[in-house]
Amino acid sequence: MEDIKLIDFGMARFLPTSASSGRAAAMTAGVGTQFYMSWAKMHGKKLNLSYDGRDDVWAVG
């Protein structure tokens, strides 16, 4: 029987909030490993593409 391993790299963090609205500010930097990112996530901002749960399936393979 094989063991299942779960790895947490601790990349989660709190986003700064806007003082006027109390909402989290949008992140402008892309985060992820290039070879595991879907095409839409890598090029979405400049081509006005959105990404969703299907991109997670792309990453898992």
Backbone as a printed PyTorch tensor [residue, N CA C, xyz], in Angstrom:
tensor([[[  0.8500,  -1.1790,   0.0000],
         [  0.0000,   0.0000,   0.0000],
         [  0.8980,   1.2460,   0.0000]],

        [[  0.5220,   2.2240,  -0.7970],
         [  1.2960,   3.4620,  -0.8700],
         [  0.7420,   4.4950,   0.1000]],

        [[  1.6210,   5.3510,   0.5830],
         [  1.2050,   6.4360,   1.4710],
         [  0.8120,   7.6500,   0.6520]],

        [[ -0.1830,   8.3520,   1.1160],
         [ -0.5910,   9.6080,   0.4900],
         [  0.1090,  10.7380,   1.2230]],

        [[  0.7110,  11.6200,   0.4760],
         [  1.4210,  12.7490,   1.0800],
         [  0.7470,  14.0470,   0.6620]],

        [[  0.5480,  14.9180,   1.6110],
         [ -0.0210,  16.2340,   1.3530],
         [  1.0330,  17.2570,   1.7260]],

        [[  1.3400,  18.1370,   0.7880],
         [  2.3840,  19.1310,   1.0210],
         [  1.7590,  20.5150,   0.9840]],

        [[  2.0880,  21.3240,   1.9760],
         [  1.6070,  22.7010,   2.0360],
         [  2.8230,  23.6120,   2.0190]],

        [[  2.9140,  24.4190,   0.9920],
         [  4.0550,  25.3180,   0.8790],
         [  3.8490,  26.6380,   1.6120]],

        [[  2.7040,  26.8240,   2.2220],
         [  2.4610,  28.0280,   3.0080],
         [  2.4400,  29.2980,   2.1870]],

        [[  1.8660,  29.2520,   0.9850],
         [  1.8570,  30.4270,   0.1260],
         [  0.6350,  31.3080,   0.3430]],

        [[ -0.3010,  30.8650,   1.1510],
         [ -1.4930,  31.6760,   1.4090],
         [ -1.1090,  32.8770,   2.2700]],

        [[ -1.7820,  33.9720,   2.0280],
         [ -1.5210,  35.1690,   2.8320],
         [ -2.7490,  36.0630,   2.8010]],

        [[ -2.8390,  36.9570,   3.7720],
         [ -3.9320,  37.9140,   3.8080],
         [ -3.6670,  39.0250,   2.8020]],

        [[ -4.7100,  39.4480,   2.1170],
         [ -4.5890,  40.5570,   1.1840],
         [ -4.8190,  41.8630,   1.9260]],

        [[ -4.1140,  42.9150,   1.5420],
         [ -4.3750,  44.2120,   2.1670],
         [ -5.7780,  44.6900,   1.8160]],

        [[ -6.4100,  45.3800,   2.7460],
         [ -7.7570,  45.8820,   2.4910],
         [ -7.7160,  47.3680,   2.1980]],

        [[ -8.6510,  47.7950,   1.4130],
         [ -8.7940,  49.2080,   1.1190],
         [ -9.4600,  49.8700,   2.3210]],

        [[ -8.9000,  50.9510,   2.7910],
         [ -9.4270,  51.6110,   3.9810],
         [-10.8420,  52.1350,   3.7660]],

        [[-11.1590,  52.5750,   2.5710],
         [-12.4700,  53.1700,   2.3330],
         [-13.5770,  52.1320,   2.1960]],

        [[-13.3000,  51.0050,   1.5560],
         [-14.3640,  50.0330,   1.3130],
         [-14.2940,  48.8230,   2.2260]],

        [[-13.1390,  48.5300,   2.8090],
         [-12.9900,  47.3510,   3.6370],
         [-12.8360,  46.0710,   2.8360]],

        [[-12.7960,  46.1780,   1.5160],
         [-12.6510,  45.0050,   0.6520],
         [-11.1760,  44.7610,   0.3560]],

        [[-10.8480,  43.5260,   0.0660],
         [ -9.4620,  43.1750,  -0.2480],
         [ -9.0600,  43.7690,  -1.5910]],

        [[ -7.8620,  44.2840,  -1.6400],
         [ -7.3400,  44.8370,  -2.8940],
         [ -6.9880,  43.6980,  -3.8430]],

        [[ -7.1030,  43.9280,  -5.1140],
         [ -6.8040,  42.9030,  -6.1170],
         [ -5.2990,  42.7060,  -6.2390]],

        [[ -4.8870,  41.4620,  -6.4140],
         [ -3.4700,  41.1700,  -6.6370],
         [ -3.1550,  41.3880,  -8.1080]],

        [[ -2.0100,  41.9620,  -8.3800],
         [ -1.6430,  42.2270,  -9.7650],
         [ -0.5760,  41.2710, -10.2740]],

        [[  0.0960,  40.5650,  -9.3880],
         [  1.1530,  39.6480,  -9.8090],
         [  0.5980,  38.2390,  -9.9540]],

        [[  1.0360,  37.5590, -10.9970],
         [  0.6360,  36.1700, -11.1760],
         [  1.4230,  35.2690, -10.2450]],

        [[  0.7690,  34.2620,  -9.7180],
         [  1.4190,  33.3370,  -8.8010],
         [  1.2080,  31.9240,  -9.3200]],

        [[  2.2700,  31.1750,  -9.4330],
         [  2.1460,  29.7920,  -9.8700],
         [  3.4050,  29.3140, -10.5670]],

        [[  3.4620,  28.0260, -10.7850],
         [  4.5740,  27.4230, -11.4980],
         [  4.2410,  27.4060, -12.9780]],

        [[  5.0790,  27.9860, -13.7740],
         [  4.7950,  28.1850, -15.1980],
         [  4.4100,  26.8950, -15.9110]],

        [[  5.0730,  25.8070, -15.6290],
         [  4.8180,  24.5580, -16.3450],
         [  3.5010,  23.9020, -15.9460]],

        [[  2.9020,  24.3420, -14.8370],
         [  1.6370,  23.7690, -14.3880],
         [  0.4720,  24.7310, -14.5550]],

        [[  0.7280,  25.9330, -15.0460],
         [ -0.3420,  26.9140, -15.2410],
         [ -1.0320,  26.6730, -16.5760]],

        [[ -2.3340,  26.8450, -16.5900],
         [ -3.0640,  26.6930, -17.8490],
         [ -2.7610,  27.8830, -18.7610]],

        [[ -3.0410,  27.6890, -20.0360],
         [ -2.7900,  28.7340, -21.0170],
         [ -3.6030,  29.9810, -20.7020]],

        [[ -4.8620,  29.8010, -20.3060],
         [ -5.7250,  30.9450, -20.0090],
         [ -5.2200,  31.7300, -18.8100]],

        [[ -4.6600,  31.0480, -17.8250],
         [ -4.1540,  31.7570, -16.6510],
         [ -2.8740,  32.5200, -16.9760]],

        [[ -2.0390,  31.9580, -17.8300],
         [ -0.7870,  32.6290, -18.1830],
         [ -1.0150,  33.8500, -19.0680]],

        [[ -1.9700,  33.7780, -19.9970],
         [ -2.1640,  34.8330, -20.9870],
         [ -3.4930,  35.5590, -20.8360]],

        [[ -4.2360,  35.2360, -19.8070],
         [ -5.5890,  35.7540, -19.6750],
         [ -5.7010,  37.2510, -19.5230]],

        [[ -4.7880,  37.8570, -18.7790],
         [ -4.9060,  39.2880, -18.5210],
         [ -4.7310,  40.1100, -19.7960]],

        [[ -3.7310,  39.7890, -20.5890],
         [ -3.4930,  40.5900, -21.7960],
         [ -4.4770,  40.2740, -22.9120]],

        [[ -5.1020,  39.0980, -22.8890],
         [ -6.0830,  38.7380, -23.9140],
         [ -7.5180,  38.8370, -23.4100]],

        [[ -7.6880,  39.3460, -22.1900],
         [ -9.0030,  39.5140, -21.5730],
         [ -9.7430,  38.1750, -21.4540]],

        [[ -9.0280,  37.1350, -21.0360],
         [ -9.6270,  35.8230, -20.8020],
         [ -9.8580,  35.6360, -19.3100]],

        [[-10.8880,  34.9120, -18.9670],
         [-11.1000,  34.5780, -17.5650],
         [-10.7790,  33.1040, -17.3700]],

        [[-10.4820,  32.7280, -16.1500],
         [-10.2310,  31.3190, -15.8750],
         [-11.1220,  30.8720, -14.7340]],

        [[-11.3530,  29.5610, -14.6630],
         [-12.2800,  29.0060, -13.6820],
         [-11.7810,  27.6330, -13.2320]],

        [[-12.6770,  26.8010, -12.7530],
         [-12.3120,  25.4950, -12.2300],
         [-11.6690,  24.5690, -13.2380]],

        [[-11.9140,  24.7960, -14.5150],
         [-11.2870,  23.9580, -15.5400],
         [ -9.7750,  24.1290, -15.5500]],

        [[ -9.3000,  25.2940, -15.1300],
         [ -7.8600,  25.5180, -15.0590],
         [ -7.2230,  24.6800, -13.9580]],

        [[ -7.9760,  24.4050, -12.8970],
         [ -7.4710,  23.5320, -11.8440],
         [ -7.2910,  22.1130, -12.3680]],

        [[ -8.1980,  21.6600, -13.2130],
         [ -8.0810,  20.3310, -13.8130],
         [ -6.8500,  20.2780, -14.7060]],

        [[ -6.5640,  21.3520, -15.4200],
         [ -5.3730,  21.4390, -16.2700],
         [ -4.1250,  21.2230, -15.4170]],

        [[ -4.0700,  21.8470, -14.2530],
         [ -2.8970,  21.7640, -13.3950],
         [ -2.6980,  20.3550, -12.8420]],

        [[ -3.7840,  19.6740, -12.5440],
         [ -3.6900,  18.3250, -11.9890],
         [ -3.3420,  17.3250, -13.0750]],

        [[ -3.8360,  17.5650, -14.2800],
         [ -3.5250,  16.7000, -15.4080],
         [ -4.5270,  15.6230, -15.5420]]])
